[in-house]
Amino acid sequence: PVTARVVGAVLLGTLLVAFPGIAVGSGRAAIWSSRWPVAVAVALAGARRIVLWFATLSLAVVLTSLAANWGTAANMFSQLHSSTGEAVLQLGLSALLLPNAVAFGSAWLLGPGFAAGSATIVAPTAVVLGPLPVFPLVAALPGGEAQPWGSWVVLAPVVVAAAAILRTQWLYPTTQWDQGALRGAGSGVLAAVAVTLLTLLASGSIGPGRMQEFGPHGLDVLTHG
């Protein structure tokens, strides 16, 4: 592993996971949030709801694609000639990598897609793949050419975000248009940054050669988000 990347990932994980967990568990988060302007608190609540709903949609897309290509996954299992213990281990590894697949699915839904090796792209409007490792979760990748309805996929995140903001505004109503717009736009920007950070954590090298590039490009995801 690259030392700088490992240290950066640990620090980022501490900032995104450990710090909020300690703040919530100790009760400090409730004290701090009571001092924030209402618009900031509502924007954070809206961003959290957008990310959770969007992650749920991305998970549904990944599982649907995996189910649709279950024959390919089963064929990979047969090619590996795995014993029962090895098959269970591969299923366990696939389950551990499912959050990474969800992050890839979110980049696919947003439009820019992700790389599955050097000089490849998996996006709603373009699919260019090369040789891939024989691993069951890889079967979820779409094969062949992009579908004609691919350009409409990018509307799904917009609908999810709008529904999440509508729910947030329902729970924290305001009669001022500028406040409502500020809360909604703030939630969208914060959610875009959060999704970008999660996709960056899920990306990286998975092997030598062309497998050194695997995952979404952070700047593209942020721009589309």
Short mmCIF file of C-alpha atoms in Angstrom, two decimals:
data_model
loop_
_atom_site.label_atom_id
_atom_site.label_comp_id
_atom_site.label_asym_id
_atom_site.label_seq_id
_atom_site.Cartn_x
_atom_site.Cartn_y
_atom_site.Cartn_z
CA PRO A 1 0.00 0.00 0.00
CA VAL A 2 0.95 3.64 -0.52
CA THR A 3 1.63 5.10 2.93
CA ALA A 4 0.32 8.58 2.15
CA ARG A 5 -2.93 7.17 0.78
CA VAL A 6 -3.42 4.93 3.81
CA VAL A 7 -2.80 7.78 6.25
CA GLY A 8 -5.13 10.06 4.27
CA ALA A 9 -7.87 7.43 4.23
CA VAL A 10 -7.52 6.85 7.98
CA LEU A 11 -7.71 10.59 8.72
CA LEU A 12 -10.69 10.98 6.41
CA GLY A 13 -12.42 8.02 8.03
CA THR A 14 -11.74 9.52 11.45
CA LEU A 15 -13.25 12.82 10.36
CA LEU A 16 -16.32 11.30 8.67
CA VAL A 17 -17.05 8.37 10.98
CA ALA A 18 -15.24 8.48 14.33
CA PHE A 19 -15.66 12.18 15.08
CA PRO A 20 -19.43 12.30 14.38
CA GLY A 21 -19.90 9.03 16.28
CA ILE A 22 -18.10 10.32 19.37
CA ALA A 23 -19.90 13.67 19.14
CA VAL A 24 -23.32 12.01 18.95
CA GLY A 25 -22.56 9.39 21.58
CA SER A 26 -21.23 11.93 24.08
CA GLY A 27 -24.13 14.33 23.52
CA ARG A 28 -21.86 17.11 22.29
CA ALA A 29 -23.44 17.07 18.84
CA ALA A 30 -26.84 18.01 20.32
CA ILE A 31 -25.25 20.90 22.22
CA TRP A 32 -23.35 22.18 19.19
CA SER A 33 -26.30 21.84 16.83
CA SER A 34 -28.52 23.89 19.16
CA ARG A 35 -26.24 26.89 18.51
CA TRP A 36 -26.39 26.63 14.72
CA PRO A 37 -28.72 28.76 12.60
CA VAL A 38 -31.93 26.94 11.75
CA ALA A 39 -31.10 26.98 8.02
CA VAL A 40 -27.80 25.17 8.64
CA ALA A 41 -29.38 22.51 10.84
CA VAL A 42 -32.14 21.87 8.31
CA ALA A 43 -29.64 21.78 5.42
CA LEU A 44 -27.60 19.14 7.26
CA ALA A 45 -30.73 17.10 7.96
CA GLY A 46 -31.73 17.36 4.31
CA ALA A 47 -28.26 16.35 3.11
CA ARG A 48 -28.31 13.31 5.38
CA ARG A 49 -31.69 12.27 4.03
CA ILE A 50 -30.57 12.74 0.41
CA VAL A 51 -27.44 10.62 0.93
CA LEU A 52 -29.38 7.82 2.66
CA TRP A 53 -32.15 7.73 0.06
CA PHE A 54 -29.66 7.95 -2.79
CA ALA A 55 -27.58 5.13 -1.30
CA THR A 56 -30.73 3.02 -1.04
CA LEU A 57 -31.48 3.66 -4.72
CA SER A 58 -27.89 2.82 -5.68
CA LEU A 59 -28.07 -0.42 -3.68
CA ALA A 60 -31.30 -1.35 -5.47
CA VAL A 61 -29.62 -0.72 -8.85
CA VAL A 62 -26.61 -2.88 -7.94
CA LEU A 63 -28.74 -5.76 -6.64
CA THR A 64 -31.05 -5.57 -9.66
CA SER A 65 -28.10 -5.69 -12.05
CA LEU A 66 -26.58 -8.58 -10.12
CA ALA A 67 -29.87 -10.49 -10.19
CA ALA A 68 -30.24 -9.85 -13.93
CA ASN A 69 -26.72 -11.24 -14.50
CA TRP A 70 -26.92 -14.05 -11.97
CA GLY A 71 -26.09 -16.58 -14.66
CA THR A 72 -22.77 -14.84 -15.30
CA ALA A 73 -21.97 -14.85 -11.57
CA ALA A 74 -22.78 -18.56 -11.34
CA ASN A 75 -20.56 -19.21 -14.36
CA MET A 76 -17.71 -17.40 -12.60
CA PHE A 77 -18.17 -19.63 -9.57
CA SER A 78 -17.97 -22.72 -11.78
CA GLN A 79 -14.81 -21.46 -13.52
CA LEU A 80 -13.07 -21.01 -10.17
CA HIS A 81 -13.76 -24.65 -9.17
CA SER A 82 -14.16 -23.50 -5.59
CA SER A 83 -14.79 -25.77 -2.66
CA THR A 84 -17.65 -25.04 -0.28
CA GLY A 85 -15.41 -23.12 2.11
CA GLU A 86 -13.85 -21.09 -0.70
CA ALA A 87 -17.28 -20.28 -2.16
CA VAL A 88 -18.46 -19.05 1.25
CA LEU A 89 -15.31 -16.92 1.53
CA GLN A 90 -15.95 -15.39 -1.91
CA LEU A 91 -19.55 -14.61 -0.97
CA GLY A 92 -18.31 -12.99 2.24
CA LEU A 93 -15.81 -10.86 0.34
CA SER A 94 -18.54 -9.84 -2.10
CA ALA A 95 -20.71 -8.74 0.83
CA LEU A 96 -17.82 -6.72 2.28
CA LEU A 97 -17.30 -5.00 -1.08
CA LEU A 98 -21.00 -4.23 -1.52
CA PRO A 99 -20.59 -0.67 -0.09
CA ASN A 100 -17.94 -0.04 -2.77
CA ALA A 101 -20.36 -1.30 -5.40
CA VAL A 102 -23.05 1.05 -4.02
CA ALA A 103 -20.62 3.98 -4.36
CA PHE A 104 -19.91 2.93 -7.95
CA GLY A 105 -23.65 2.68 -8.56
CA SER A 106 -24.14 6.23 -7.29
CA ALA A 107 -21.53 7.50 -9.77
CA TRP A 108 -23.32 5.58 -12.53
CA LEU A 109 -26.69 7.12 -11.59
CA LEU A 110 -25.22 10.61 -11.52
CA GLY A 111 -23.95 10.22 -15.07
CA PRO A 112 -20.13 10.21 -15.14
CA GLY A 113 -19.91 6.51 -14.30
CA PHE A 114 -16.67 4.84 -13.28
CA ALA A 115 -13.63 3.07 -14.65
CA ALA A 116 -13.29 -0.72 -14.44
CA GLY A 117 -9.65 -0.71 -15.49
CA SER A 118 -7.53 1.62 -17.57
CA ALA A 119 -9.16 3.04 -20.73
CA THR A 120 -12.61 1.76 -19.72
CA ILE A 121 -15.85 3.40 -18.68
CA VAL A 122 -19.15 2.18 -17.26
CA ALA A 123 -21.75 4.93 -17.60
CA PRO A 124 -25.45 5.14 -18.54
CA THR A 125 -24.57 6.42 -22.01
CA ALA A 126 -21.38 4.44 -22.70
CA VAL A 127 -19.97 1.05 -21.74
CA VAL A 128 -16.41 0.12 -22.68
CA LEU A 129 -14.96 -2.85 -20.81
CA GLY A 130 -11.80 -4.91 -21.06
CA PRO A 131 -10.64 -8.10 -19.34
CA LEU A 132 -11.88 -8.25 -15.74
CA PRO A 133 -11.00 -10.43 -12.75
CA VAL A 134 -13.15 -13.53 -12.23
CA PHE A 135 -15.03 -12.36 -9.16
CA PRO A 136 -18.79 -12.85 -8.62
CA LEU A 137 -19.56 -9.19 -7.87
CA VAL A 138 -18.08 -8.18 -11.23
CA ALA A 139 -21.09 -9.85 -12.86
CA ALA A 140 -23.17 -6.80 -11.84
CA LEU A 141 -21.34 -4.70 -14.44
CA PRO A 142 -23.47 -4.06 -17.54
CA GLY A 143 -22.25 -5.80 -20.63
CA GLY A 144 -22.40 -4.75 -24.26
CA GLU A 145 -23.55 -1.37 -25.47
CA ALA A 146 -25.34 1.26 -23.41
CA GLN A 147 -29.13 1.18 -23.52
CA PRO A 148 -31.07 3.94 -25.34
CA TRP A 149 -32.77 4.91 -22.07
CA GLY A 150 -29.40 5.52 -20.41
CA SER A 151 -29.55 9.29 -20.84
CA TRP A 152 -32.71 9.37 -18.71
CA VAL A 153 -31.05 7.64 -15.75
CA VAL A 154 -29.57 10.93 -14.53
CA LEU A 155 -33.10 12.11 -13.67
CA ALA A 156 -33.33 9.52 -10.88
CA PRO A 157 -30.95 11.34 -8.47
CA VAL A 158 -32.83 14.60 -9.11
CA VAL A 159 -36.16 12.96 -8.24
CA VAL A 160 -34.69 11.34 -5.12
CA ALA A 161 -33.14 14.62 -3.96
CA ALA A 162 -36.37 16.52 -4.60
CA ALA A 163 -38.39 13.95 -2.64
CA ALA A 164 -35.89 14.04 0.24
CA ILE A 165 -35.98 17.84 0.38
CA LEU A 166 -39.77 17.82 0.20
CA ARG A 167 -39.83 15.49 3.20
CA THR A 168 -37.32 17.68 5.05
CA GLN A 169 -39.31 20.85 4.33
CA TRP A 170 -42.43 19.06 5.56
CA LEU A 171 -40.73 18.27 8.88
CA TYR A 172 -39.12 21.74 9.19
CA PRO A 173 -41.55 24.09 7.42
CA THR A 174 -40.85 27.69 6.54
CA THR A 175 -43.08 30.31 4.92
CA GLN A 176 -40.14 32.25 3.43
CA TRP A 177 -39.18 31.34 -0.11
CA ASP A 178 -35.57 32.42 0.29
CA GLN A 179 -35.16 30.24 3.40
CA GLY A 180 -36.70 27.26 1.64
CA ALA A 181 -34.44 27.69 -1.38
CA LEU A 182 -31.38 28.15 0.82
CA ARG A 183 -32.11 25.00 2.78
CA GLY A 184 -32.78 22.92 -0.32
CA ALA A 185 -29.75 24.16 -2.26
CA GLY A 186 -27.52 23.81 0.80
CA SER A 187 -28.69 20.23 1.31
CA GLY A 188 -27.94 19.41 -2.32
CA VAL A 189 -24.41 20.84 -2.20
CA LEU A 190 -23.59 19.09 1.09
CA ALA A 191 -24.98 15.80 -0.21
CA ALA A 192 -22.91 16.12 -3.41
CA VAL A 193 -19.74 16.63 -1.38
CA ALA A 194 -20.57 13.67 0.88
CA VAL A 195 -21.26 11.35 -2.07
CA THR A 196 -18.01 12.46 -3.73
CA LEU A 197 -15.99 11.68 -0.60
CA LEU A 198 -17.61 8.26 -0.31
CA THR A 199 -16.86 7.43 -3.96
CA LEU A 200 -13.24 8.49 -3.48
CA LEU A 201 -12.94 6.20 -0.46
CA ALA A 202 -14.39 3.34 -2.52
CA SER A 203 -12.03 3.85 -5.48
CA GLY A 204 -8.44 2.82 -6.00
CA SER A 205 -6.17 0.15 -7.36
CA ILE A 206 -7.29 -3.48 -7.15
CA GLY A 207 -4.27 -4.99 -8.85
CA PRO A 208 -1.27 -4.38 -11.12
CA GLY A 209 -1.30 -3.06 -14.67
CA ARG A 210 -4.62 -1.85 -15.97
CA MET A 211 -6.34 -2.74 -12.69
CA GLN A 212 -4.63 0.21 -11.01
CA GLU A 213 -7.52 2.41 -12.12
CA PHE A 214 -10.81 1.20 -10.70
CA GLY A 215 -13.62 3.48 -9.60
CA PRO A 216 -15.25 6.86 -10.27
CA HIS A 217 -13.39 10.12 -10.88
CA GLY A 218 -14.05 12.40 -7.92
CA LEU A 219 -14.18 15.71 -9.80
CA ASP A 220 -16.72 14.38 -12.32
CA VAL A 221 -18.90 12.98 -9.55
CA LEU A 222 -18.76 16.27 -7.65
CA THR A 223 -19.64 18.30 -10.74
CA HIS A 224 -22.62 16.12 -11.64
CA GLY A 225 -23.70 15.95 -8.01
#
